[in-house]
Amino acid sequence: MPPILSTTNLGKTYRSNNQSVDAVSEVSINVGSGEFVALVGPSGSGKTTLLAMLATLLESSNGTIAVDGYAFDQMNAKQRARFRREKIGFTFQDNNLVPYLTAIENVELMLRLNSKYNASTSTRAKDLLVRLGLQDQLNSLPSQISKGQQQRIAIARSLIHDPRVVLADEPTASLDTQRAQQVVQIFADLIHEENRAGIMVTHDLRMC
């Protein structure tokens, strides 16, 4: 079975004052259905730059990226934006929840932005939160729950629109070890069960 996400000799070079710096150099990876891969490295090693390229937020200097065989370098800016909105899910170090929306409203927001909100997708939002152990916090505001619970809401939000690829940038950095490991395990289980491709960047070897 071909991989969902693949890169070949991917690189990003920044140039300034007649000097060049390779932030990412010759990265070739394949991530298949149900796989959750961790990219580990210290701060400044290019992890976030790589993730930004995989998310179509940053153009590469060389190499190729493809999701389900669709090559990013064959898309124009509008096509990339639509592809990102429909096929890629994100979870960030700072969960970026809307503070005045409840847990379920934060998850449903992605559906509303994509004009995909209906009774069926609303049920899926609730089901995801229940699967993540948040059945008692559906109507809670972010300020009323723990950081670990907030991050689980962010995970549900990243999965709600049925993406093929899910990208996580240091999703456990603000959590203690026990909560961090729980969040990573839940994330990995959902990606495997729903046949997605997942990549997490982290500097924390405990999460691998």
Short mmCIF file of C-alpha atoms in Angstrom, two decimals:
data_model
loop_
_atom_site.label_atom_id
_atom_site.label_comp_id
_atom_site.label_asym_id
_atom_site.label_seq_id
_atom_site.Cartn_x
_atom_site.Cartn_y
_atom_site.Cartn_z
CA MET A 1 0.00 0.00 0.00
CA PRO A 2 1.47 3.39 -0.96
CA PRO A 3 2.14 5.88 1.84
CA ILE A 4 -0.32 8.66 2.59
CA LEU A 5 2.45 11.22 3.09
CA SER A 6 5.80 11.13 1.33
CA THR A 7 8.71 13.51 0.88
CA THR A 8 11.80 13.18 -1.30
CA ASN A 9 15.00 15.16 -0.69
CA LEU A 10 12.99 17.94 0.93
CA GLY A 11 14.92 21.03 1.91
CA LYS A 12 14.58 24.65 2.97
CA THR A 13 17.39 27.18 2.57
CA TYR A 14 17.32 30.74 3.86
CA ARG A 15 19.56 33.34 2.25
CA SER A 16 20.68 36.65 3.73
CA ASN A 17 23.66 38.94 3.10
CA ASN A 18 25.14 36.56 0.54
CA GLN A 19 25.02 33.71 3.03
CA SER A 20 22.81 30.64 3.03
CA VAL A 21 21.60 28.50 5.91
CA ASP A 22 20.01 25.09 5.44
CA ALA A 23 17.16 24.89 7.94
CA VAL A 24 16.08 21.51 6.53
CA SER A 25 18.22 19.37 4.26
CA GLU A 26 17.36 16.32 2.12
CA VAL A 27 14.54 14.85 4.20
CA SER A 28 12.91 11.77 2.70
CA ILE A 29 10.12 10.11 4.68
CA ASN A 30 7.10 7.91 4.08
CA VAL A 31 4.18 7.73 6.52
CA GLY A 32 1.54 5.12 5.85
CA SER A 33 -2.05 4.62 6.91
CA GLY A 34 -2.39 4.37 10.68
CA GLU A 35 1.21 5.36 11.36
CA PHE A 36 2.15 8.00 13.93
CA VAL A 37 5.76 9.14 13.56
CA ALA A 38 7.79 11.25 15.98
CA LEU A 39 10.45 13.65 14.69
CA VAL A 40 12.85 14.28 17.56
CA GLY A 41 15.49 16.98 17.86
CA PRO A 42 16.63 19.96 19.92
CA SER A 43 15.31 23.48 19.46
CA GLY A 44 16.63 25.03 16.26
CA SER A 45 17.07 21.72 14.44
CA GLY A 46 14.44 22.52 11.80
CA LYS A 47 11.53 20.48 13.15
CA THR A 48 8.98 23.28 12.99
CA THR A 49 10.24 24.39 9.57
CA LEU A 50 9.73 20.86 8.29
CA LEU A 51 6.25 20.72 9.77
CA ALA A 52 5.36 24.06 8.14
CA MET A 53 6.38 22.68 4.74
CA LEU A 54 4.36 19.50 5.28
CA ALA A 55 1.38 21.71 6.15
CA THR A 56 1.76 23.75 2.92
CA LEU A 57 2.35 26.85 5.07
CA LEU A 58 5.92 27.23 3.77
CA GLU A 59 7.28 26.48 0.32
CA SER A 60 10.29 24.21 0.13
CA SER A 61 13.53 25.24 -1.58
CA ASN A 62 13.94 21.82 -3.13
CA GLY A 63 12.50 18.33 -3.06
CA THR A 64 8.91 17.14 -3.20
CA ILE A 65 5.96 16.53 -0.87
CA ALA A 66 2.89 14.48 -1.75
CA VAL A 67 -0.27 13.44 0.10
CA ASP A 68 -2.24 10.59 -1.45
CA GLY A 69 -0.18 11.15 -4.60
CA TYR A 70 -1.04 14.85 -4.88
CA ALA A 71 2.21 16.80 -5.20
CA PHE A 72 2.28 20.16 -3.44
CA ASP A 73 4.57 21.71 -6.06
CA GLN A 74 1.90 21.09 -8.70
CA MET A 75 -0.65 23.21 -6.80
CA ASN A 76 -1.12 26.95 -6.93
CA ALA A 77 -1.60 28.99 -3.73
CA LYS A 78 -5.38 28.71 -3.80
CA GLN A 79 -5.26 24.95 -4.33
CA ARG A 80 -2.76 24.53 -1.49
CA ALA A 81 -4.95 26.56 0.87
CA ARG A 82 -7.98 24.43 0.08
CA PHE A 83 -5.97 21.22 0.39
CA ARG A 84 -4.63 22.36 3.76
CA ARG A 85 -8.11 23.27 5.00
CA GLU A 86 -9.68 19.97 3.94
CA LYS A 87 -6.93 17.35 4.21
CA ILE A 88 -4.56 18.43 6.98
CA GLY A 89 -5.22 18.64 10.71
CA PHE A 90 -3.12 20.57 13.22
CA THR A 91 -2.39 20.40 16.92
CA PHE A 92 -0.09 23.04 18.35
CA GLN A 93 1.96 23.48 21.53
CA ASP A 94 -0.44 26.25 22.52
CA ASN A 95 -3.82 24.69 21.86
CA ASN A 96 -5.26 27.95 20.46
CA LEU A 97 -8.76 27.24 21.72
CA VAL A 98 -11.26 30.08 21.44
CA PRO A 99 -11.72 31.12 25.09
CA TYR A 100 -15.39 32.06 24.86
CA LEU A 101 -16.46 28.82 23.11
CA THR A 102 -17.24 25.58 24.92
CA ALA A 103 -15.34 22.37 24.27
CA ILE A 104 -17.81 21.10 21.70
CA GLU A 105 -18.13 24.53 20.06
CA ASN A 106 -14.34 24.72 19.65
CA VAL A 107 -14.38 21.37 17.85
CA GLU A 108 -17.39 22.29 15.72
CA LEU A 109 -15.76 25.58 14.69
CA MET A 110 -13.60 23.80 12.12
CA LEU A 111 -16.73 22.31 10.56
CA ARG A 112 -18.42 25.69 10.38
CA LEU A 113 -15.37 27.28 8.76
CA ASN A 114 -15.39 24.53 6.13
CA SER A 115 -19.19 24.74 5.65
CA LYS A 116 -19.49 21.11 6.75
CA TYR A 117 -21.53 21.57 9.89
CA ASN A 118 -24.67 19.42 10.08
CA ALA A 119 -26.35 17.01 12.48
CA SER A 120 -24.07 14.14 11.49
CA THR A 121 -20.82 16.06 11.89
CA SER A 122 -22.04 17.57 15.15
CA THR A 123 -22.58 14.04 16.44
CA ARG A 124 -19.03 13.16 15.38
CA ALA A 125 -17.70 16.13 17.36
CA LYS A 126 -19.44 14.83 20.48
CA ASP A 127 -18.28 11.27 19.81
CA LEU A 128 -14.65 12.39 19.48
CA LEU A 129 -14.76 14.28 22.75
CA VAL A 130 -16.36 11.30 24.50
CA ARG A 131 -13.68 9.03 23.02
CA LEU A 132 -11.11 11.40 24.50
CA GLY A 133 -12.71 11.15 27.93
CA LEU A 134 -14.33 14.58 27.89
CA GLN A 135 -17.99 13.57 28.13
CA ASP A 136 -18.39 15.68 31.29
CA GLN A 137 -16.72 18.76 29.78
CA LEU A 138 -18.68 19.16 26.53
CA ASN A 139 -20.12 22.48 27.63
CA SER A 140 -17.12 23.71 29.62
CA LEU A 141 -15.06 26.73 28.63
CA PRO A 142 -11.27 26.29 28.27
CA SER A 143 -10.70 28.30 31.46
CA GLN A 144 -12.79 25.78 33.41
CA ILE A 145 -10.73 22.68 32.60
CA SER A 146 -7.13 21.46 32.88
CA LYS A 147 -4.36 21.90 30.31
CA GLY A 148 -4.47 18.19 29.53
CA GLN A 149 -8.19 18.40 28.82
CA GLN A 150 -7.65 21.50 26.68
CA GLN A 151 -5.08 19.62 24.61
CA ARG A 152 -7.51 16.73 24.11
CA ILE A 153 -10.05 19.23 22.75
CA ALA A 154 -7.36 20.43 20.35
CA ILE A 155 -6.79 16.84 19.23
CA ALA A 156 -10.51 16.40 18.55
CA ARG A 157 -10.52 19.64 16.58
CA SER A 158 -7.60 18.45 14.44
CA LEU A 159 -9.49 15.26 13.53
CA ILE A 160 -13.05 16.53 13.12
CA HIS A 161 -12.87 17.41 9.41
CA ASP A 162 -11.59 13.94 8.44
CA PRO A 163 -8.03 14.92 7.42
CA ARG A 164 -5.67 12.48 5.75
CA VAL A 165 -2.64 13.89 7.58
CA VAL A 166 -2.44 15.13 11.16
CA LEU A 167 0.52 17.26 12.26
CA ALA A 168 1.39 18.01 15.88
CA ASP A 169 3.97 20.62 16.92
CA GLU A 170 5.22 19.98 20.47
CA PRO A 171 1.68 19.10 21.62
CA THR A 172 2.78 18.01 25.10
CA ALA A 173 5.27 20.75 25.96
CA SER A 174 3.02 22.35 28.58
CA LEU A 175 2.00 19.04 30.24
CA ASP A 176 3.58 16.95 32.98
CA THR A 177 4.99 13.56 31.99
CA GLN A 178 1.95 11.48 32.94
CA ARG A 179 -0.54 13.71 31.15
CA ALA A 180 1.78 14.09 28.16
CA GLN A 181 2.09 10.34 27.72
CA GLN A 182 -1.68 9.94 27.98
CA VAL A 183 -2.26 12.59 25.31
CA VAL A 184 0.29 11.04 22.93
CA GLN A 185 -1.18 7.55 23.39
CA ILE A 186 -4.72 8.78 22.72
CA PHE A 187 -3.52 10.65 19.66
CA ALA A 188 -1.67 7.61 18.31
CA ASP A 189 -4.66 5.33 18.91
CA LEU A 190 -7.05 7.63 17.04
CA ILE A 191 -4.71 8.00 14.09
CA HIS A 192 -4.31 4.23 13.89
CA GLU A 193 -8.02 3.48 14.28
CA GLU A 194 -9.05 6.05 11.65
CA ASN A 195 -6.30 5.13 9.15
CA ARG A 196 -4.65 8.53 9.02
CA ALA A 197 -0.99 9.52 8.80
CA GLY A 198 0.36 11.41 11.80
CA ILE A 199 3.59 13.28 12.51
CA MET A 200 4.57 14.77 15.85
CA VAL A 201 7.65 16.93 16.37
CA THR A 202 9.12 16.99 19.85
CA HIS A 203 12.37 17.48 21.72
CA ASP A 204 11.19 15.13 24.48
CA LEU A 205 12.42 11.55 24.10
CA ARG A 206 9.96 10.44 26.80
CA MET A 207 7.15 10.85 24.25
CA CYS A 208 8.63 8.38 21.75
#
